[in-house]
Amino acid sequence: MEYKNKHVLAPMVRVGTLPFRLLAAQYGADITYGEEIIDHKMIKCDRHINEYLGTTDFVERGTQNVVFRTCPEERNRVVFQMGTSNAVRALTAAQLVSKDVAAIDINMGCPKSFSISGGMGAALLSKPELIHDIITTLKRNLDNTITCKIRLLKSSEVTVELARRIEKAGVSALAVHGRRVPDRPRDPAKWDEIADVVAALSIPVIANGDVFEYEDFERIKGATGATCVMVARGALWNASIFSPSKSSWEDVKREYVRQCILWDNDVKSTKHTLKEMIAHYSSLELPEGKAVIKSANTENVALDESDQQLRIHSPPL
């Protein structure tokens, strides 16, 4: 993995599954993160080759639940992001997927209560010794690129201090979300504080926060000095943000549905992503939104070419 002038799809829960990662790459994303997978969940999985789809599936034992799905096409750019609070457990989970992904990333920025209560995500920001243990354990035992994604701490000085400790532990790159844990998405990302981290480190920094148009990639790079840029909501709403020639969201939505059917994506993931797109550009109260909400499976969500709206198509009797 090289981290120079790269456009990166951020990890997004229920969004960053195989169809969406491939969609983003199709439009120009250089590196694509999967959704965060908790180590407890991953170590309950077995690796299966899905001959029908041509994928590698990690399936929870005793169930048919596919926890993580990937394919050879994305092998050199996909990042497996993990939620963890234990070095040994992190290694066990990472070893399962290490041959199928380009990099392993440790989530150190998720502010959600389920992550923090389990000592994961943003809870790690106050545990530099544990961070060091997790990173060094992975580095000693894996050939994969190891990275981390953090949020800003209470001050720029404290963030820089932690970033230096993470760099010293041996990561290849550090992604920095330009918001603090209490910040909400509506709060402006603090690009100046990302710049402070960039100036303090010798490893590549991936800048994340408030990238909504293709032109924003250069804007945030200029403001922060970061070598790479990561985008979340901007890509969720329209994955063609990675292309200088942005496509209409309707075209992107149509291609996303096609990819979901092609790769047998989980219907909950498909519906969640579509609802986010529709809510941003249109309304879930319109027929299209209601159709997505009511759909029972991915095949029920199909495109009516006549009016470019998603409709429910009842299965044949």
mmCIF file of C-alpha atoms in Angstrom:
data_model
loop_
_atom_site.group_PDB
_atom_site.id
_atom_site.type_symbol
_atom_site.label_atom_id
_atom_site.label_comp_id
_atom_site.label_asym_id
_atom_site.label_seq_id
_atom_site.Cartn_x
_atom_site.Cartn_y
_atom_site.Cartn_z
ATOM 1 C CA MET A 1 0.000 0.000 0.000
ATOM 2 C CA GLU A 2 1.317 3.397 -0.993
ATOM 3 C CA TYR A 3 -0.064 6.503 0.653
ATOM 4 C CA LYS A 4 0.696 9.288 -1.779
ATOM 5 C CA ASN A 5 -1.962 11.317 -3.565
ATOM 6 C CA LYS A 6 -4.637 8.733 -2.829
ATOM 7 C CA HIS A 7 -8.386 9.214 -2.651
ATOM 8 C CA VAL A 8 -9.794 6.982 0.064
ATOM 9 C CA LEU A 9 -13.268 5.638 0.842
ATOM 10 C CA ALA A 10 -13.855 5.932 4.577
ATOM 11 C CA PRO A 11 -15.123 3.047 6.718
ATOM 12 C CA MET A 12 -18.900 3.327 7.146
ATOM 13 C CA VAL A 13 -21.020 0.847 9.089
ATOM 14 C CA ARG A 14 -23.688 -0.894 6.948
ATOM 15 C CA VAL A 15 -22.387 0.998 3.909
ATOM 16 C CA GLY A 16 -18.842 -0.175 3.223
ATOM 17 C CA THR A 17 -19.727 -3.663 2.008
ATOM 18 C CA LEU A 18 -18.290 -5.195 -1.170
ATOM 19 C CA PRO A 19 -20.765 -3.629 -3.666
ATOM 20 C CA PHE A 20 -20.204 -0.116 -2.362
ATOM 21 C CA ARG A 21 -16.417 -0.545 -2.211
ATOM 22 C CA LEU A 22 -16.371 -1.744 -5.817
ATOM 23 C CA LEU A 23 -18.698 1.095 -6.794
ATOM 24 C CA ALA A 24 -16.348 3.662 -5.258
ATOM 25 C CA ALA A 25 -13.357 2.067 -6.970
ATOM 26 C CA GLN A 26 -15.226 2.107 -10.258
ATOM 27 C CA TYR A 27 -15.510 5.884 -9.927
ATOM 28 C CA GLY A 28 -11.859 6.339 -8.953
ATOM 29 C CA ALA A 29 -11.286 5.528 -5.276
ATOM 30 C CA ASP A 30 -7.707 4.305 -4.819
ATOM 31 C CA ILE A 31 -8.157 2.740 -1.369
ATOM 32 C CA THR A 32 -11.434 1.404 0.009
ATOM 33 C CA TYR A 33 -12.121 0.685 3.677
ATOM 34 C CA GLY A 34 -14.657 -1.903 4.686
ATOM 35 C CA GLU A 35 -17.157 -1.217 7.431
ATOM 36 C CA GLU A 36 -15.806 -1.668 10.941
ATOM 37 C CA ILE A 37 -15.912 -5.314 12.043
ATOM 38 C CA ILE A 38 -15.671 -6.066 15.772
ATOM 39 C CA ASP A 39 -12.950 -8.598 16.625
ATOM 40 C CA HIS A 40 -15.363 -10.645 18.775
ATOM 41 C CA LYS A 41 -17.542 -11.110 15.685
ATOM 42 C CA MET A 42 -14.700 -11.924 13.325
ATOM 43 C CA ILE A 43 -13.158 -14.666 15.430
ATOM 44 C CA LYS A 44 -16.473 -16.530 15.286
ATOM 45 C CA CYS A 45 -16.146 -16.775 11.509
ATOM 46 C CA ASP A 46 -14.847 -19.383 9.097
ATOM 47 C CA ARG A 47 -13.316 -18.505 5.730
ATOM 48 C CA HIS A 48 -15.230 -19.861 2.742
ATOM 49 C CA ILE A 49 -14.597 -19.582 -0.986
ATOM 50 C CA ASN A 50 -17.877 -18.714 -2.664
ATOM 51 C CA GLU A 51 -17.521 -20.343 -6.077
ATOM 52 C CA TYR A 52 -20.841 -18.985 -7.310
ATOM 53 C CA LEU A 53 -19.997 -15.331 -6.667
ATOM 54 C CA GLY A 54 -16.226 -15.593 -6.969
ATOM 55 C CA THR A 55 -15.788 -14.114 -3.501
ATOM 56 C CA THR A 56 -14.121 -14.955 -0.240
ATOM 57 C CA ASP A 57 -16.714 -14.970 2.525
ATOM 58 C CA PHE A 58 -16.169 -14.922 6.271
ATOM 59 C CA VAL A 59 -19.254 -16.628 7.645
ATOM 60 C CA GLU A 60 -20.288 -16.722 11.294
ATOM 61 C CA ARG A 61 -20.210 -20.298 12.535
ATOM 62 C CA GLY A 62 -23.607 -21.857 13.108
ATOM 63 C CA THR A 63 -25.309 -19.284 10.895
ATOM 64 C CA GLN A 64 -25.358 -18.168 7.274
ATOM 65 C CA ASN A 65 -24.370 -14.622 8.220
ATOM 66 C CA VAL A 66 -21.625 -13.224 6.008
ATOM 67 C CA VAL A 67 -19.661 -10.914 8.296
ATOM 68 C CA PHE A 68 -17.129 -9.839 5.670
ATOM 69 C CA ARG A 69 -17.049 -10.468 1.916
ATOM 70 C CA THR A 70 -14.253 -9.587 -0.474
ATOM 71 C CA CYS A 71 -13.022 -10.599 -3.919
ATOM 72 C CA PRO A 72 -9.684 -10.769 -5.783
ATOM 73 C CA GLU A 73 -10.518 -7.612 -7.739
ATOM 74 C CA GLU A 74 -10.084 -5.447 -4.645
ATOM 75 C CA ARG A 75 -7.257 -7.408 -3.010
ATOM 76 C CA ASN A 76 -4.642 -4.671 -3.459
ATOM 77 C CA ARG A 77 -6.739 -1.761 -2.196
ATOM 78 C CA VAL A 78 -9.211 -3.026 0.400
ATOM 79 C CA VAL A 79 -8.610 -2.187 4.059
ATOM 80 C CA PHE A 80 -10.110 -4.364 6.786
ATOM 81 C CA GLN A 81 -11.073 -2.043 9.618
ATOM 82 C CA MET A 82 -11.381 -3.630 13.015
ATOM 83 C CA GLY A 83 -12.875 -2.604 16.326
ATOM 84 C CA THR A 84 -10.848 -4.031 19.183
ATOM 85 C CA SER A 85 -9.690 -3.454 22.738
ATOM 86 C CA ASN A 86 -7.332 -6.403 23.075
ATOM 87 C CA ALA A 87 -4.080 -7.113 21.238
ATOM 88 C CA VAL A 88 -4.336 -10.923 21.229
ATOM 89 C CA ARG A 89 -7.946 -10.880 20.082
ATOM 90 C CA ALA A 90 -7.097 -8.310 17.409
ATOM 91 C CA LEU A 91 -4.340 -10.537 16.070
ATOM 92 C CA THR A 92 -6.596 -13.598 16.014
ATOM 93 C CA ALA A 93 -9.195 -11.706 13.997
ATOM 94 C CA ALA A 94 -6.639 -10.109 11.671
ATOM 95 C CA GLN A 95 -4.942 -13.423 10.908
ATOM 96 C CA LEU A 96 -8.215 -14.783 9.537
ATOM 97 C CA VAL A 97 -8.423 -12.116 6.859
ATOM 98 C CA SER A 98 -4.758 -11.151 6.405
ATOM 99 C CA LYS A 99 -4.249 -13.014 3.108
ATOM 100 C CA ASP A 100 -7.301 -11.435 1.508
ATOM 101 C CA VAL A 101 -6.798 -7.722 2.217
ATOM 102 C CA ALA A 102 -4.136 -5.097 1.599
ATOM 103 C CA ALA A 103 -4.147 -3.522 5.052
ATOM 104 C CA ILE A 104 -5.521 -3.813 8.581
ATOM 105 C CA ASP A 105 -6.799 -0.636 10.234
ATOM 106 C CA ILE A 106 -7.617 -0.179 13.906
ATOM 107 C CA ASN A 107 -10.639 2.008 14.601
ATOM 108 C CA MET A 108 -9.700 4.530 17.283
ATOM 109 C CA GLY A 109 -12.266 7.181 16.484
ATOM 110 C CA CYS A 110 -15.779 5.762 16.636
ATOM 111 C CA PRO A 111 -17.762 7.823 19.201
ATOM 112 C CA LYS A 112 -20.766 5.490 19.352
ATOM 113 C CA SER A 113 -21.679 4.199 22.795
ATOM 114 C CA PHE A 114 -21.454 0.524 21.803
ATOM 115 C CA SER A 115 -17.805 1.022 20.815
ATOM 116 C CA ILE A 116 -16.797 3.149 23.778
ATOM 117 C CA SER A 117 -18.559 0.910 26.308
ATOM 118 C CA GLY A 118 -16.553 -2.020 24.966
ATOM 119 C CA GLY A 119 -13.288 -0.121 25.241
ATOM 120 C CA MET A 120 -13.041 0.202 21.468
ATOM 121 C CA GLY A 121 -13.117 3.102 19.021
ATOM 122 C CA ALA A 122 -12.616 6.495 20.655
ATOM 123 C CA ALA A 123 -12.125 4.816 24.053
ATOM 124 C CA LEU A 124 -8.643 3.845 22.856
ATOM 125 C CA LEU A 125 -7.640 7.500 22.491
ATOM 126 C CA SER A 126 -7.067 7.675 26.234
ATOM 127 C CA LYS A 127 -5.125 4.394 26.364
ATOM 128 C CA PRO A 128 -1.802 4.934 24.564
ATOM 129 C CA GLU A 129 -0.216 1.847 26.161
ATOM 130 C CA LEU A 130 -2.984 -0.377 24.839
ATOM 131 C CA ILE A 131 -2.708 1.268 21.422
ATOM 132 C CA HIS A 132 1.014 0.494 21.408
ATOM 133 C CA ASP A 133 0.360 -3.120 22.418
ATOM 134 C CA ILE A 134 -2.214 -3.670 19.665
ATOM 135 C CA ILE A 135 -0.109 -2.092 16.920
ATOM 136 C CA THR A 136 3.167 -3.784 17.838
ATOM 137 C CA THR A 137 1.458 -7.176 18.187
ATOM 138 C CA LEU A 138 -0.020 -6.869 14.699
ATOM 139 C CA LYS A 139 3.250 -5.584 13.238
ATOM 140 C CA ARG A 140 5.265 -8.488 14.680
ATOM 141 C CA ASN A 141 2.950 -11.162 13.375
ATOM 142 C CA LEU A 142 1.505 -9.924 10.077
ATOM 143 C CA ASP A 143 2.899 -8.954 6.693
ATOM 144 C CA ASN A 144 0.007 -6.559 6.044
ATOM 145 C CA THR A 145 0.196 -2.801 6.174
ATOM 146 C CA ILE A 146 -1.055 -1.650 9.600
ATOM 147 C CA THR A 147 -2.790 1.711 10.022
ATOM 148 C CA CYS A 148 -5.049 3.536 12.496
ATOM 149 C CA LYS A 149 -7.872 6.035 12.281
ATOM 150 C CA ILE A 150 -8.285 8.553 15.103
ATOM 151 C CA ARG A 151 -10.295 11.636 16.019
ATOM 152 C CA LEU A 152 -8.984 14.894 17.393
ATOM 153 C CA LEU A 153 -8.465 15.077 21.136
ATOM 154 C CA LYS A 154 -9.229 17.976 23.480
ATOM 155 C CA SER A 155 -6.405 20.095 22.087
ATOM 156 C CA SER A 156 -4.100 20.063 19.104
ATOM 157 C CA GLU A 157 -1.092 19.479 21.378
ATOM 158 C CA VAL A 158 -2.640 16.373 22.908
ATOM 159 C CA THR A 159 -3.622 15.031 19.491
ATOM 160 C CA VAL A 160 -0.079 15.522 18.183
ATOM 161 C CA GLU A 161 1.381 13.788 21.235
ATOM 162 C CA LEU A 162 -0.809 10.728 20.675
ATOM 163 C CA ALA A 163 -0.137 10.737 16.924
ATOM 164 C CA ARG A 164 3.605 10.669 17.598
ATOM 165 C CA ARG A 165 3.185 7.683 19.910
ATOM 166 C CA ILE A 166 1.152 5.877 17.258
ATOM 167 C CA GLU A 167 3.807 6.628 14.644
ATOM 168 C CA LYS A 168 6.506 5.287 16.961
ATOM 169 C CA ALA A 169 4.540 2.036 17.376
ATOM 170 C CA GLY A 170 5.053 1.387 13.679
ATOM 171 C CA VAL A 171 1.950 2.182 11.638
ATOM 172 C CA SER A 172 2.400 2.924 7.941
ATOM 173 C CA ALA A 173 -0.181 5.728 7.858
ATOM 174 C CA LEU A 174 -2.562 7.553 10.163
ATOM 175 C CA ALA A 175 -6.052 8.730 9.229
ATOM 176 C CA VAL A 176 -7.270 11.757 11.190
ATOM 177 C CA HIS A 177 -10.925 12.710 11.347
ATOM 178 C CA GLY A 178 -10.979 16.455 11.956
ATOM 179 C CA ARG A 179 -13.605 16.348 14.702
ATOM 180 C CA ARG A 180 -13.533 15.619 18.421
ATOM 181 C CA VAL A 181 -15.593 12.888 20.036
ATOM 182 C CA PRO A 182 -18.418 15.213 21.191
ATOM 183 C CA ASP A 183 -18.619 16.903 17.774
ATOM 184 C CA ARG A 184 -21.522 16.147 15.503
ATOM 185 C CA PRO A 185 -21.403 15.860 11.699
ATOM 186 C CA ARG A 186 -22.855 19.374 11.384
ATOM 187 C CA ASP A 187 -19.857 20.813 13.245
ATOM 188 C CA PRO A 188 -17.133 22.009 10.829
ATOM 189 C CA ALA A 189 -14.101 19.759 10.542
ATOM 190 C CA LYS A 190 -10.966 21.362 11.999
ATOM 191 C CA TRP A 191 -8.586 21.147 9.083
ATOM 192 C CA ASP A 192 -6.040 23.328 10.900
ATOM 193 C CA GLU A 193 -5.648 20.721 13.632
ATOM 194 C CA ILE A 194 -5.140 17.981 11.046
ATOM 195 C CA ALA A 195 -2.379 20.208 9.638
ATOM 196 C CA ASP A 196 -0.690 20.206 13.056
ATOM 197 C CA VAL A 197 -0.568 16.401 12.988
ATOM 198 C CA VAL A 198 0.791 16.369 9.433
ATOM 199 C CA ALA A 199 3.563 18.780 10.413
ATOM 200 C CA ALA A 200 4.571 16.645 13.397
ATOM 201 C CA LEU A 201 4.783 13.254 11.671
ATOM 202 C CA SER A 202 7.010 11.689 9.049
ATOM 203 C CA ILE A 203 4.486 8.994 8.051
ATOM 204 C CA PRO A 204 1.619 9.771 5.649
ATOM 205 C CA VAL A 205 -1.502 11.322 7.145
ATOM 206 C CA ILE A 206 -4.931 10.734 5.618
ATOM 207 C CA ALA A 207 -7.129 13.797 6.138
ATOM 208 C CA ASN A 208 -10.837 13.183 6.769
ATOM 209 C CA GLY A 209 -13.726 15.602 7.222
ATOM 210 C CA ASP A 210 -15.995 17.847 5.110
ATOM 211 C CA VAL A 211 -15.126 16.522 1.665
ATOM 212 C CA PHE A 212 -18.310 16.775 -0.372
ATOM 213 C CA GLU A 213 -17.140 17.603 -3.901
ATOM 214 C CA TYR A 214 -14.224 16.469 -6.045
ATOM 215 C CA GLU A 215 -12.629 19.907 -5.689
ATOM 216 C CA ASP A 216 -12.542 19.437 -1.911
ATOM 217 C CA PHE A 217 -9.808 16.817 -2.281
ATOM 218 C CA GLU A 218 -7.327 19.488 -3.319
ATOM 219 C CA ARG A 219 -8.743 22.022 -0.871
ATOM 220 C CA ILE A 220 -8.179 19.836 2.170
ATOM 221 C CA LYS A 221 -4.760 18.736 0.917
ATOM 222 C CA GLY A 222 -3.753 22.360 0.529
ATOM 223 C CA ALA A 223 -5.091 23.291 3.960
ATOM 224 C CA THR A 224 -3.574 20.352 5.832
ATOM 225 C CA GLY A 225 -0.549 19.234 3.838
ATOM 226 C CA ALA A 226 -1.886 15.657 3.986
ATOM 227 C CA THR A 227 -0.782 13.226 1.302
ATOM 228 C CA CYS A 228 -4.142 11.451 1.086
ATOM 229 C CA VAL A 229 -7.785 12.366 1.561
ATOM 230 C CA MET A 230 -10.588 10.230 2.971
ATOM 231 C CA VAL A 231 -14.270 10.839 2.315
ATOM 232 C CA ALA A 232 -17.339 9.405 4.062
ATOM 233 C CA ARG A 233 -20.680 11.208 3.641
ATOM 234 C CA GLY A 234 -19.676 12.779 0.339
ATOM 235 C CA ALA A 235 -19.144 9.278 -1.069
ATOM 236 C CA LEU A 236 -22.232 7.837 0.613
ATOM 237 C CA TRP A 237 -24.440 10.417 -1.054
ATOM 238 C CA ASN A 238 -22.737 10.088 -4.448
ATOM 239 C CA ALA A 239 -19.874 7.646 -4.954
ATOM 240 C CA SER A 240 -18.842 9.398 -8.161
ATOM 241 C CA ILE A 241 -17.258 12.090 -5.966
ATOM 242 C CA PHE A 242 -14.021 10.231 -6.731
ATOM 243 C CA SER A 243 -14.344 11.189 -10.401
ATOM 244 C CA PRO A 244 -13.636 14.650 -11.852
ATOM 245 C CA SER A 245 -16.791 14.130 -13.913
ATOM 246 C CA LYS A 246 -19.460 13.642 -11.304
ATOM 247 C CA SER A 247 -22.438 11.481 -12.275
ATOM 248 C CA SER A 248 -26.010 12.157 -11.257
ATOM 249 C CA TRP A 249 -27.031 10.539 -8.011
ATOM 250 C CA GLU A 250 -29.804 8.690 -9.850
ATOM 251 C CA ASP A 251 -27.231 7.010 -12.107
ATOM 252 C CA VAL A 252 -25.027 6.168 -9.125
ATOM 253 C CA LYS A 253 -28.022 4.806 -7.222
ATOM 254 C CA ARG A 254 -28.964 2.618 -10.176
ATOM 255 C CA GLU A 255 -25.433 1.243 -10.450
ATOM 256 C CA TYR A 256 -25.322 0.594 -6.709
ATOM 257 C CA VAL A 257 -28.511 -1.489 -6.873
ATOM 258 C CA ARG A 258 -27.046 -3.442 -9.783
ATOM 259 C CA GLN A 259 -23.861 -4.152 -7.819
ATOM 260 C CA CYS A 260 -25.866 -5.231 -4.767
ATOM 261 C CA ILE A 261 -27.804 -7.770 -6.802
ATOM 262 C CA LEU A 262 -24.651 -8.954 -8.563
ATOM 263 C CA TRP A 263 -22.786 -9.533 -5.284
ATOM 264 C CA ASP A 264 -25.784 -10.768 -3.258
ATOM 265 C CA ASN A 265 -25.483 -7.961 -0.739
ATOM 266 C CA ASP A 266 -27.297 -8.113 2.594
ATOM 267 C CA VAL A 267 -30.667 -6.422 2.164
ATOM 268 C CA LYS A 268 -30.326 -4.426 5.399
ATOM 269 C CA SER A 269 -27.077 -2.910 4.159
ATOM 270 C CA THR A 270 -28.563 -2.201 0.729
ATOM 271 C CA LYS A 271 -31.653 -0.538 2.159
ATOM 272 C CA HIS A 272 -29.661 1.511 4.679
ATOM 273 C CA THR A 273 -27.386 2.917 1.975
ATOM 274 C CA LEU A 274 -30.241 3.648 -0.419
ATOM 275 C CA LYS A 275 -32.237 5.387 2.318
ATOM 276 C CA GLU A 276 -29.247 7.613 3.115
ATOM 277 C CA MET A 277 -28.915 8.568 -0.550
ATOM 278 C CA ILE A 278 -32.623 9.176 -1.047
ATOM 279 C CA ALA A 279 -33.001 11.169 2.189
ATOM 280 C CA HIS A 280 -30.164 13.473 1.126
ATOM 281 C CA TYR A 281 -31.401 14.225 -2.385
ATOM 282 C CA SER A 282 -35.113 13.537 -2.200
ATOM 283 C CA SER A 283 -37.435 12.257 0.545
ATOM 284 C CA LEU A 284 -38.224 8.907 2.088
ATOM 285 C CA GLU A 285 -41.873 9.984 2.120
ATOM 286 C CA LEU A 286 -42.067 9.869 -1.662
ATOM 287 C CA PRO A 287 -42.971 6.601 -3.447
ATOM 288 C CA GLU A 288 -39.348 5.704 -4.071
ATOM 289 C CA GLY A 289 -38.383 6.002 -0.431
ATOM 290 C CA LYS A 290 -41.440 4.079 0.743
ATOM 291 C CA ALA A 291 -40.651 1.306 -1.742
ATOM 292 C CA VAL A 292 -37.153 0.887 -0.354
ATOM 293 C CA ILE A 293 -38.394 0.850 3.239
ATOM 294 C CA LYS A 294 -40.960 -1.861 2.459
ATOM 295 C CA SER A 295 -38.752 -4.076 0.297
ATOM 296 C CA ALA A 296 -38.120 -7.529 1.729
ATOM 297 C CA ASN A 297 -34.962 -8.418 -0.209
ATOM 298 C CA THR A 298 -32.496 -6.908 -2.642
ATOM 299 C CA GLU A 299 -34.235 -8.431 -5.649
ATOM 300 C CA ASN A 300 -37.440 -6.620 -4.676
ATOM 301 C CA VAL A 301 -35.612 -3.318 -5.058
ATOM 302 C CA ALA A 302 -35.519 -2.764 -8.797
ATOM 303 C CA LEU A 303 -35.421 0.247 -11.050
ATOM 304 C CA ASP A 304 -38.394 1.333 -13.065
ATOM 305 C CA GLU A 305 -36.642 2.806 -16.082
ATOM 306 C CA SER A 306 -39.749 4.684 -17.186
ATOM 307 C CA ASP A 307 -39.632 7.198 -14.349
ATOM 308 C CA GLN A 308 -36.225 6.427 -12.801
ATOM 309 C CA GLN A 309 -37.724 5.563 -9.449
ATOM 310 C CA LEU A 310 -37.170 2.497 -7.321
ATOM 311 C CA ARG A 311 -40.251 0.331 -7.087
ATOM 312 C CA ILE A 312 -41.176 -2.901 -5.366
ATOM 313 C CA HIS A 313 -41.586 -5.736 -7.851
ATOM 314 C CA SER A 314 -43.557 -8.599 -6.380
ATOM 315 C CA PRO A 315 -41.984 -12.010 -6.985
ATOM 316 C CA PRO A 316 -43.838 -14.178 -9.512
ATOM 317 C CA LEU A 317 -46.459 -16.568 -8.137
#
